[in-house]
Tab-separated table of C-alpha atoms and ligand atoms in Angstrom:
chain	number	residue	atom	x	y	z
A	14	UNK	CA	0.000	0.000	0.000
A	15	UNK	CA	1.466	3.378	-0.923
A	16	UNK	CA	2.085	5.960	1.742
A	17	UNK	CA	-0.643	8.275	0.567
A	18	UNK	CA	-3.203	5.505	0.376
A	19	UNK	CA	-2.315	4.412	3.847
A	20	UNK	CA	-2.737	7.958	5.154
A	21	UNK	CA	-6.023	8.362	3.345
A	22	UNK	CA	-7.373	5.048	4.585
A	23	UNK	CA	-6.611	5.826	8.212
A	24	UNK	CA	-8.376	9.185	7.993
A	25	UNK	CA	-7.015	12.442	9.270
A	26	UNK	CA	-7.722	15.978	10.383
A	27	UNK	CA	-9.267	18.047	7.654
A	28	UNK	CA	-8.056	21.418	8.936
A	29	UNK	CA	-5.256	22.945	10.977
A	30	UNK	CA	-7.751	24.464	13.377
A	31	UNK	CA	-9.333	21.026	13.787
A	32	UNK	CA	-6.044	19.565	14.904
A	33	UNK	CA	-5.253	22.472	17.228
A	34	UNK	CA	-8.679	22.234	18.863
A	35	UNK	CA	-8.436	18.454	19.230
A	36	UNK	CA	-4.930	18.621	20.726
A	37	UNK	CA	-5.927	21.496	23.020
A	38	UNK	CA	-9.002	19.468	23.902
A	39	UNK	CA	-6.822	16.525	24.846
A	40	UNK	CA	-4.675	18.742	27.032
A	41	UNK	CA	-7.464	20.664	28.737
A	42	UNK	CA	-9.367	18.508	31.197
A	43	UNK	CA	-9.404	17.410	34.798
A	44	UNK	CA	-5.718	18.299	34.909
A	45	UNK	CA	-6.491	21.959	34.426
A	46	UNK	CA	-9.793	22.475	36.151
A	47	UNK	CA	-9.599	19.971	39.003
A	48	UNK	CA	-5.946	19.075	39.591
A	49	UNK	CA	-4.211	22.402	38.900
A	50	UNK	CA	-6.295	24.508	41.323
A	51	UNK	CA	-5.986	22.009	44.181
A	52	UNK	CA	-2.281	21.498	43.567
A	53	UNK	CA	-1.900	25.286	43.674
A	54	UNK	CA	-3.973	25.280	46.839
A	55	UNK	CA	-1.838	22.750	48.668
A	56	UNK	CA	1.478	24.053	47.341
A	57	UNK	CA	1.118	27.600	48.533
A	58	UNK	CA	-0.476	29.564	45.696
A	59	UNK	CA	1.517	32.010	43.555
A	60	UNK	CA	4.895	30.323	43.936
A	61	UNK	CA	3.490	27.115	42.485
A	62	UNK	CA	1.937	28.986	39.557
A	63	UNK	CA	5.263	30.634	38.767
A	64	UNK	CA	7.201	27.356	38.826
A	65	UNK	CA	4.475	25.740	36.761
A	66	UNK	CA	4.841	28.344	34.023
A	67	UNK	CA	8.653	28.047	33.982
A	68	UNK	CA	8.587	24.223	33.841
A	69	UNK	CA	5.921	24.357	31.170
A	70	UNK	CA	8.216	26.377	28.905
A	71	UNK	CA	11.360	24.360	29.629
A	72	UNK	CA	9.940	20.841	29.723
A	73	UNK	CA	6.281	20.803	28.698
A	74	UNK	CA	6.426	22.572	25.334
A	75	UNK	CA	9.569	20.701	24.162
A	76	UNK	CA	8.014	17.351	25.094
A	77	UNK	CA	4.754	18.133	23.380
A	78	UNK	CA	6.786	18.919	20.278
A	79	UNK	CA	8.619	15.608	20.706
A	80	UNK	CA	5.303	13.739	20.538
A	81	UNK	CA	4.011	15.855	17.639
A	82	UNK	CA	7.178	15.243	15.621
A	83	UNK	CA	7.192	11.472	16.197
A	84	UNK	CA	3.536	11.198	15.185
A	85	UNK	CA	3.593	13.332	12.077
A	86	UNK	CA	6.765	11.632	10.902
A	87	UNK	CA	5.425	8.150	11.559
A	88	UNK	CA	1.914	8.686	10.150
A	89	UNK	CA	0.865	5.546	11.995
A	90	UNK	CA	-0.179	4.342	15.451
A	91	UNK	CA	2.297	5.288	18.191
A	92	UNK	CA	4.112	1.946	18.238
A	93	UNK	CA	4.873	2.025	14.535
A	94	UNK	CA	5.658	5.736	14.728
A	95	UNK	CA	8.315	5.143	17.379
A	96	UNK	CA	9.565	2.089	15.477
A	97	UNK	CA	10.107	4.317	12.456
A	98	UNK	CA	12.726	6.233	14.468
A	99	UNK	CA	14.263	3.042	15.785
A	100	UNK	CA	12.901	-0.418	16.575
A	101	UNK	CA	14.429	-0.183	20.041
A	102	UNK	CA	12.263	2.741	21.120
A	103	UNK	CA	8.885	1.317	20.209
A	104	UNK	CA	8.513	0.182	23.817
A	105	UNK	CA	7.460	3.794	24.535
A	106	UNK	CA	4.401	3.221	22.360
A	107	UNK	CA	3.716	-0.136	23.988
A	108	UNK	CA	3.739	1.397	27.455
A	109	UNK	CA	1.179	3.924	26.209
A	110	UNK	CA	-0.888	1.120	24.707
A	111	UNK	CA	-1.044	-0.921	27.885
A	112	UNK	CA	-1.547	2.002	30.221
A	113	UNK	CA	-4.251	3.765	28.261
A	114	UNK	CA	-7.155	1.569	29.517
A	115	UNK	CA	-5.987	2.373	33.038
A	116	UNK	CA	-5.939	6.130	32.340
A	117	UNK	CA	-9.320	5.798	30.680
A	118	UNK	CA	-10.760	4.013	33.700
A	119	UNK	CA	-9.856	6.368	36.499
A	120	UNK	CA	-10.267	9.453	34.339
A	121	UNK	CA	-13.779	8.317	33.470
A	122	UNK	CA	-14.690	7.574	37.081
A	123	UNK	CA	-14.018	11.184	38.120
A	124	UNK	CA	-15.642	12.420	34.907
A	125	UNK	CA	-18.715	10.393	35.831
A	126	UNK	CA	-18.853	12.290	39.121
A	127	UNK	CA	-18.919	15.563	37.186
A	128	UNK	CA	-21.940	14.321	35.204
A	129	UNK	CA	-23.699	13.506	38.465
A	130	UNK	CA	-22.887	16.939	39.884
A	131	UNK	CA	-24.115	18.623	36.700
A	132	UNK	CA	-27.400	16.720	36.892
A	133	UNK	CA	-27.768	17.507	40.591
A	134	UNK	CA	-26.795	21.183	40.371
A	135	UNK	CA	-30.395	22.379	40.223
A	136	UNK	CA	-31.846	19.631	42.344
A	137	UNK	CA	-30.084	18.170	45.306
A	138	UNK	CA	-26.771	19.957	45.547
A	139	UNK	CA	-28.591	23.223	46.258
A	140	UNK	CA	-30.123	21.892	49.471
A	141	UNK	CA	-26.963	20.509	51.013
A	142	UNK	CA	-25.647	22.663	53.890
A	143	UNK	CA	-21.939	23.480	53.644
A	144	UNK	CA	-20.951	21.349	56.619
A	145	UNK	CA	-22.487	18.186	55.174
A	146	UNK	CA	-21.226	18.690	51.609
A	147	UNK	CA	-18.397	16.297	52.433
A	148	UNK	CA	-20.911	13.623	53.471
A	149	UNK	CA	-22.925	14.208	50.313
A	150	UNK	CA	-19.814	13.622	48.200
A	151	UNK	CA	-18.627	10.708	50.335
A	152	UNK	CA	-21.924	8.881	50.233
A	153	UNK	CA	-22.185	9.329	46.461
A	154	UNK	CA	-18.715	8.055	45.567
A	155	UNK	CA	-18.938	5.143	47.996
A	156	UNK	CA	-22.319	4.050	46.616
A	157	UNK	CA	-21.810	0.685	44.898
A	158	UNK	CA	-23.999	1.334	41.860
A	159	UNK	CA	-24.867	4.981	41.207
A	160	UNK	CA	-21.344	6.146	40.199
A	161	UNK	CA	-21.132	3.147	37.832
A	162	UNK	CA	-24.102	4.471	35.919
A	163	UNK	CA	-22.351	7.797	35.339
A	164	UNK	CA	-19.082	6.033	34.561
A	165	UNK	CA	-20.938	4.038	31.884
A	166	UNK	CA	-22.508	7.191	30.432
A	167	UNK	CA	-19.151	8.925	30.207
A	168	UNK	CA	-17.399	5.960	28.594
A	169	UNK	CA	-20.289	5.526	26.197
A	170	UNK	CA	-19.932	9.150	25.017
A	171	UNK	CA	-16.172	8.696	24.610
A	172	UNK	CA	-16.589	5.485	22.618
A	173	UNK	CA	-19.312	7.060	20.486
A	174	UNK	CA	-17.113	9.989	19.430
A	175	UNK	CA	-14.044	7.845	18.710
A	176	UNK	CA	-16.087	5.239	16.833
A	177	UNK	CA	-17.151	7.987	14.425
A	178	UNK	CA	-13.589	8.491	13.227
A	179	UNK	CA	-10.940	11.164	13.239
A	180	UNK	CA	-12.609	13.857	11.153
A	181	UNK	CA	-16.263	12.887	11.777
A	182	UNK	CA	-15.741	12.136	15.464
A	183	UNK	CA	-12.690	13.610	17.165
A	184	UNK	CA	-12.329	16.685	14.960
A	185	UNK	CA	-16.038	17.377	14.641
A	186	UNK	CA	-16.766	17.168	18.361
A	187	UNK	CA	-13.624	19.097	19.325
A	188	UNK	CA	-14.835	21.892	17.069
A	189	UNK	CA	-18.198	21.881	18.834
A	190	UNK	CA	-17.055	21.299	22.404
A	191	UNK	CA	-14.020	23.581	22.646
A	192	UNK	CA	-15.939	26.813	21.903
A	193	UNK	CA	-18.545	25.742	24.491
A	194	UNK	CA	-15.732	25.219	26.992
A	195	UNK	CA	-14.439	28.681	26.255
A	196	UNK	CA	-17.835	30.357	26.632
A	197	UNK	CA	-18.455	28.557	29.946
A	198	UNK	CA	-15.123	29.572	31.352
A	199	UNK	CA	-15.618	33.202	30.327
A	200	UNK	CA	-19.023	33.251	32.082
A	201	UNK	CA	-17.400	31.887	35.236
A	202	UNK	CA	-14.453	34.312	35.140
A	203	UNK	CA	-16.858	37.258	34.815
A	204	UNK	CA	-18.834	35.971	37.794
A	205	UNK	CA	-15.646	35.585	39.777
A	206	UNK	CA	-14.358	39.051	38.862
A	207	UNK	CA	-17.513	40.603	40.274
A	208	UNK	CA	-17.218	38.932	43.693
A	209	UNK	CA	-16.154	40.912	46.741
A	210	UNK	CA	-13.267	38.553	47.533
A	211	UNK	CA	-11.802	38.824	44.025
A	212	UNK	CA	-8.800	40.947	45.033
A	213	UNK	CA	-8.011	38.788	48.036
A	214	UNK	CA	-8.305	35.600	46.000
A	215	UNK	CA	-6.113	36.925	43.234
A	216	UNK	CA	-3.510	38.194	45.689
A	217	UNK	CA	-3.221	34.760	47.282
A	218	UNK	CA	-3.346	32.985	43.935
A	219	UNK	CA	-0.896	35.055	41.970
A	220	UNK	CA	1.588	36.607	44.414
A	221	UNK	CA	4.586	34.298	44.605
A	222	UNK	CA	5.914	33.726	48.102
A	223	UNK	CA	9.443	32.644	47.257
A	224	UNK	CA	9.963	31.029	50.633
A	225	UNK	CA	7.430	28.416	49.519
A	226	UNK	CA	9.486	27.283	46.528
A	227	UNK	CA	10.996	23.984	47.634
A	228	UNK	CA	12.266	21.082	45.503
A	229	UNK	CA	9.050	19.245	46.336
A	230	UNK	CA	7.001	22.100	44.849
A	231	UNK	CA	9.079	21.912	41.675
A	232	UNK	CA	8.483	18.160	41.442
A	233	UNK	CA	4.756	18.671	41.958
A	234	UNK	CA	4.625	21.386	39.283
A	235	UNK	CA	6.430	19.189	36.750
A	236	UNK	CA	4.256	16.151	37.477
A	237	UNK	CA	1.273	18.380	36.935
A	238	UNK	CA	2.583	19.421	33.526
A	239	UNK	CA	2.849	15.891	32.107
A	240	UNK	CA	-0.656	15.025	33.083
A	241	UNK	CA	-2.058	18.356	32.001
A	242	UNK	CA	-0.357	18.455	28.588
A	243	UNK	CA	-1.200	14.767	27.948
A	244	UNK	CA	2.443	13.973	27.222
A	245	UNK	CA	3.966	10.576	27.963
A	246	UNK	CA	1.267	8.153	26.888
A	247	UNK	CA	1.528	8.806	23.159
A	248	UNK	CA	-1.963	10.240	22.768
A	249	UNK	CA	-0.395	13.310	21.164
A	250	UNK	CA	1.765	11.062	18.935
A	251	UNK	CA	-1.428	9.428	17.718
A	252	UNK	CA	-3.208	12.734	17.077
A	253	UNK	CA	-0.197	14.172	15.219
A	254	UNK	CA	-0.031	11.040	13.064
A	255	UNK	CA	-3.264	12.222	11.445
A	256	UNK	CA	-1.669	15.475	10.259
A	257	UNK	CA	-1.215	15.934	6.550
A	258	UNK	CA	2.219	17.486	6.482
A	259	UNK	CA	2.926	21.178	6.188
A	260	UNK	CA	1.729	22.632	9.464
A	261	UNK	CA	4.200	24.499	11.651
A	262	UNK	CA	4.591	22.057	14.546
A	263	UNK	CA	6.572	24.459	16.712
A	264	UNK	CA	3.842	27.083	16.512
A	265	UNK	CA	1.155	24.456	17.105
A	266	UNK	CA	2.891	23.098	20.220
A	267	UNK	CA	3.185	26.678	21.471
A	268	UNK	CA	-0.510	27.405	20.895
A	269	UNK	CA	-1.690	24.163	22.526
A	270	UNK	CA	0.541	24.687	25.584
A	271	UNK	CA	-0.538	28.300	25.878
A	272	UNK	CA	-4.166	27.276	25.790
A	273	UNK	CA	-3.578	24.542	28.343
A	274	UNK	CA	-1.885	26.945	30.753
A	275	UNK	CA	-4.505	29.611	30.116
A	276	UNK	CA	-7.393	27.329	31.068
A	277	UNK	CA	-5.556	26.099	34.176
A	278	UNK	CA	-4.833	29.642	35.309
A	279	UNK	CA	-8.375	30.784	34.521
A	280	UNK	CA	-9.753	27.833	36.495
A	281	UNK	CA	-7.841	29.120	39.524
A	282	UNK	CA	-9.160	32.580	38.802
A	283	UNK	CA	-12.691	31.185	38.894
A	284	UNK	CA	-12.218	29.140	42.042
A	285	UNK	CA	-10.062	31.091	44.488
A	286	UNK	CA	-11.880	34.443	44.586
A	287	UNK	CA	-15.101	32.505	45.201
A	288	UNK	CA	-13.466	30.429	47.935
A	289	UNK	CA	-12.189	33.566	49.682
A	290	UNK	CA	-15.429	35.530	49.231
A	291	UNK	CA	-17.417	32.898	51.121
A	292	UNK	CA	-14.767	32.181	53.726
A	293	UNK	CA	-13.645	28.684	52.706
A	294	UNK	CA	-10.197	27.089	52.743
A	295	UNK	CA	-8.144	27.139	49.515
A	296	UNK	CA	-5.957	24.193	50.531
A	297	UNK	CA	-8.635	21.481	50.652
A	298	UNK	CA	-6.851	19.190	48.169
A	299	UNK	CA	-8.677	16.880	45.735
A	300	UNK	CA	-12.026	17.641	47.362
A	301	UNK	CA	-11.737	21.336	46.482
A	302	UNK	CA	-13.921	20.962	43.378
A	303	UNK	CA	-16.408	18.427	44.773
A	304	UNK	CA	-16.869	19.631	48.335
A	305	UNK	CA	-15.615	23.192	48.761
A	306	UNK	CA	-16.849	24.526	45.447
A	307	UNK	CA	-20.460	23.284	45.637
A	308	UNK	CA	-20.662	24.885	49.084
A	309	UNK	CA	-19.300	28.097	47.595
A	310	UNK	CA	-21.896	27.989	44.790
A	311	UNK	CA	-24.643	27.468	47.351
A	312	UNK	CA	-23.626	30.639	49.136
A	313	UNK	CA	-23.758	32.614	45.885
A	314	UNK	CA	-26.836	34.210	44.286
A	315	UNK	CA	-27.933	32.062	41.299
A	316	UNK	CA	-25.449	29.489	42.558
A	317	UNK	CA	-27.242	26.558	40.914
A	318	UNK	CA	-26.755	28.143	37.535
A	319	UNK	CA	-23.038	28.661	38.112
A	320	UNK	CA	-22.642	25.163	39.558
A	321	UNK	CA	-24.317	23.793	36.451
A	322	UNK	CA	-22.009	25.775	34.137
A	323	UNK	CA	-18.935	24.735	36.128
A	324	UNK	CA	-19.640	20.997	36.159
A	325	UNK	CA	-20.865	20.991	32.574
A	326	UNK	CA	-17.582	22.686	31.699
A	327	UNK	CA	-15.785	19.770	33.310
A	328	UNK	CA	-17.787	17.216	31.314
A	329	UNK	CA	-16.915	18.992	28.074
A	330	UNK	CA	-13.243	19.370	28.975
A	331	UNK	CA	-12.954	15.761	30.108
A	332	UNK	CA	-14.640	14.322	27.068
A	333	UNK	CA	-12.189	15.995	24.699
A	334	UNK	CA	-9.390	14.455	26.813
A	335	UNK	CA	-10.795	10.953	27.193
A	336	UNK	CA	-11.246	10.630	23.426
A	337	UNK	CA	-7.494	11.140	23.006
A	338	UNK	CA	-6.787	8.474	25.636
A	339	UNK	CA	-9.065	6.072	23.771
A	340	UNK	CA	-7.824	6.933	20.276
A	341	UNK	CA	-4.284	5.836	21.129
A	342	UNK	CA	-5.013	2.077	21.456
A	343	UNK	CA	-7.824	2.250	18.904
A	344	UNK	CA	-5.380	3.391	16.190
A	345	UNK	CA	-3.176	0.425	17.065
A	346	UNK	CA	-5.968	-2.151	16.994
A	347	UNK	CA	-7.224	-0.883	13.636
A	348	UNK	CA	-3.816	-0.803	11.985
A	349	UNK	CA	-2.168	-3.848	13.503
A	350	UNK	CA	-4.949	-6.179	14.525
A	351	UNK	CA	-7.463	-5.533	11.776
A	352	UNK	CA	-10.258	-4.301	14.068
A	353	UNK	CA	-12.911	-2.028	12.617
A	354	UNK	CA	-12.938	1.381	14.309
A	355	UNK	CA	-16.228	0.875	16.203
A	356	UNK	CA	-15.149	-2.570	17.373
A	357	UNK	CA	-11.779	-1.256	18.590
A	358	UNK	CA	-13.418	1.656	20.420
A	359	UNK	CA	-15.974	-0.622	22.105
A	360	UNK	CA	-13.320	-3.192	23.034
A	361	UNK	CA	-11.065	-0.697	24.825
A	362	UNK	CA	-14.106	1.101	26.229
A	363	UNK	CA	-15.286	-2.138	27.850
A	364	UNK	CA	-11.838	-2.790	29.371
A	365	UNK	CA	-11.823	0.802	30.661
A	366	UNK	CA	-15.285	0.285	32.128
A	367	UNK	CA	-14.342	-2.953	33.894
A	368	UNK	CA	-11.234	-1.351	35.393
A	369	UNK	CA	-13.365	1.688	36.223
A	370	UNK	CA	-15.740	-0.528	38.245
A	371	UNK	CA	-12.788	-1.521	40.419
A	372	UNK	CA	-11.704	2.112	40.779
A	373	UNK	CA	-15.198	3.196	41.714
A	374	UNK	CA	-15.771	0.364	44.189
A	375	UNK	CA	-12.388	1.287	45.693
A	376	UNK	CA	-14.126	4.356	47.135
A	377	UNK	CA	-16.760	2.219	48.814
A	378	UNK	CA	-17.149	-1.507	49.320
A	379	UNK	CA	-13.584	-2.192	48.217
A	380	UNK	CA	-12.020	0.606	50.220
A	381	UNK	CA	-10.234	-2.084	52.204
A	382	UNK	CA	-8.196	-2.957	49.112
A	383	UNK	CA	-5.070	-0.871	49.504
A	384	UNK	CA	-1.560	-0.806	48.138
A	385	UNK	CA	1.770	0.363	49.569
A	386	UNK	CA	1.161	2.775	52.367
A	387	UNK	CA	-2.626	2.656	52.150
A	388	UNK	CA	-3.177	3.844	48.585
A	389	UNK	CA	-6.661	3.121	47.215
A	390	UNK	CA	-7.186	1.607	43.752
A	391	UNK	CA	-7.697	5.128	42.426
A	392	UNK	CA	-4.592	6.451	44.201
A	393	UNK	CA	-2.370	3.685	42.909
A	394	UNK	CA	-3.532	4.239	39.329
A	395	UNK	CA	-3.119	7.998	39.559
A	396	UNK	CA	0.284	7.549	41.172
A	397	UNK	CA	1.492	5.032	38.600
A	398	UNK	CA	0.033	7.087	35.775
A	399	UNK	CA	1.111	10.616	36.620
A	400	UNK	CA	4.207	9.945	38.686
A	401	UNK	CA	5.754	6.925	37.023
A	402	UNK	CA	4.462	6.167	33.520
A	403	UNK	CA	4.134	9.689	32.122
A	404	UNK	CA	7.501	11.014	33.384
A	405	UNK	CA	9.293	7.777	32.450
A	406	UNK	CA	7.902	7.735	28.910
A	407	UNK	CA	8.503	11.488	28.593
A	408	UNK	CA	12.135	10.947	29.542
A	409	UNK	CA	12.480	7.979	27.178
A	410	UNK	CA	10.849	9.928	24.334
A	411	UNK	CA	13.199	12.877	24.886
A	412	UNK	CA	16.227	10.567	24.731
A	413	UNK	CA	14.877	8.713	21.675
A	414	UNK	CA	14.161	11.895	19.765
A	415	UNK	CA	17.123	13.942	20.988
A	416	UNK	CA	19.825	11.294	20.791
A	417	UNK	CA	18.639	8.578	18.434
A	418	UNK	CA	16.684	10.589	15.881
A	419	UNK	CA	18.375	13.966	16.420
A	420	UNK	CA	18.911	15.584	12.965
A	421	UNK	CA	15.859	13.908	11.492
A	422	UNK	CA	13.789	15.331	14.324
A	423	UNK	CA	15.003	18.862	13.634
A	424	UNK	CA	14.179	18.403	9.956
A	425	UNK	CA	10.691	17.183	10.951
A	426	UNK	CA	9.816	20.124	13.191
A	427	UNK	CA	11.275	22.712	10.812
A	428	UNK	CA	9.556	21.092	7.811
A	429	UNK	CA	12.884	20.254	6.237
A	430	UNK	CA	14.532	23.479	7.339
A	431	UNK	CA	11.934	25.745	5.773
A	432	UNK	CA	10.647	27.286	8.990
A	433	UNK	CA	11.918	28.360	12.410
A	434	UNK	CA	15.395	26.870	12.120
A	435	UNK	CA	16.650	28.803	15.143
A	436	UNK	CA	13.788	27.549	17.302
A	437	UNK	CA	14.381	24.044	15.979
A	438	UNK	CA	17.974	24.190	17.213
A	439	UNK	CA	16.980	25.523	20.630
A	440	UNK	CA	14.384	22.767	20.867
A	441	UNK	CA	16.754	19.925	20.083
A	442	UNK	CA	19.252	21.375	22.587
A	443	UNK	CA	16.576	21.342	25.297
A	444	UNK	CA	15.448	17.849	24.324
A	445	UNK	CA	18.978	16.419	24.332
A	446	UNK	CA	20.276	18.003	27.507
A	447	UNK	CA	18.028	20.028	29.766
A	448	UNK	CA	14.847	17.962	29.527
A	449	UNK	CA	16.456	14.551	30.261
A	450	UNK	CA	18.521	15.912	33.144
A	451	UNK	CA	15.597	17.707	34.772
A	452	UNK	CA	13.325	14.773	34.119
A	453	UNK	CA	15.703	12.214	35.521
A	454	UNK	CA	15.855	14.247	38.735
A	455	UNK	CA	12.087	14.666	38.836
A	456	UNK	CA	11.482	11.030	38.060
A	457	UNK	CA	13.764	9.819	40.797
A	458	UNK	CA	12.200	12.334	43.148
A	459	UNK	CA	8.704	11.174	42.271
A	460	UNK	CA	9.271	7.502	42.775
A	461	UNK	CA	11.213	8.306	45.889
A	462	UNK	CA	14.730	7.179	44.849
A	463	UNK	CA	16.000	10.582	45.894
A	464	UNK	CA	14.519	12.722	48.601
A	465	UNK	CA	13.506	16.209	47.522
A	466	UNK	CA	12.446	18.741	50.136
B	22	LIG	N1	-4.414	16.196	29.801
B	22	LIG	C1	-5.590	15.636	30.342
B	22	LIG	C2	-6.092	16.560	31.423
B	22	LIG	O1	-5.499	17.533	31.751
B	22	LIG	C3	-5.375	14.250	30.868
B	22	LIG	C4	-4.670	13.309	29.952
B	22	LIG	C5	-3.526	12.667	30.370
B	22	LIG	C6	-5.147	13.069	28.659
B	22	LIG	C7	-2.828	11.824	29.542
B	22	LIG	C8	-4.465	12.216	27.809
B	22	LIG	C9	-3.318	11.605	28.240
B	22	LIG	O2	-7.113	16.335	31.978
């Protein structure tokens, strides 16, 4: 089969904007709206935001470009794309393949919760007094059946979009959902800017207190970046493999990263002024969005409306991310195992659902099932995913592209030397030296080989 036929038969993005929206959609999700604000909350506010932005530029953008370059060059599923650089590095794609059902499962469990909260924003959530919001959340997530219903709905939507194909599914829905996401976030920022605690919230959120910058904060900020930019599990390799050829990858990686950071920062801008206005604690951790925030909305005039917009925003953001998690193995099954697209999407969706049942029950009847140091099924997946798999594959991808592929990679990102040659050189320098060194330190810090702070 000729190269062009192969590309045509596997489908592809029909426009540059379609690809940018899909990639930004993959990046923007729970990582930005749920994880970033609570990480900022527990890591001392402004200092964390500052480190986040610096690490994003030094590590995040170069790694996103690594994945884009491998995918567009390979024009195939991530395993074959890595193999095209060198057979020895295709293990990076395999790790993505085997971990993606796990990411899909726990990502979809939390996304299911956001569907429940959206449904209950006008009825139910409104009547819960602030001091029992924690019980409301706890009794929902520990329920043995109700969260499974919402998990199933979320996975069904993800499978449906992916089963429709790259241009008629992923691209089409990204083009619909991303503008909705943007409108919702603008509504929420305007609401936040008109609250009495806005100044106080912003001051806490954006004034860096340099005494709070410890090595542990740097590690946390970097871990956040992998998850948030979707780098490390080859989802971005897969998306970029559907590109036709002449787009400026450097510019695209810049735009997607900018958008990812923008939404994360705006999410904090929505949450913290509201938290301060109504006298709540910014450092609540993972429950910030599910316990603190609903209480904040309840204290606010027209709170149900804003709760609805906020949780619906999360559904939209999460869906555009989960489709990229699913597309990664689906591309492989279609190209290597002869599955039809719908069959591949359903197959991985079902595995994700079964794993998701375990994750969900881990908050209730199976809460006794714990791993090292008392981690729940959810915790162990999130830990393995964000702290081990993503940084390890990011490091391996940087070494593969920077040291094994090297000149070919520069030619790929500069479209054969026709654009941004200077930036291409800076990029390969970062990918060969700075990124692996920083990442090796972070990786060892995250899995506890070295003690940081
Ligand atoms: N980037 C997504 C988010 O921020 C999560 C994700 C991780 C998606 C890894 C794909 C791959 O929510």
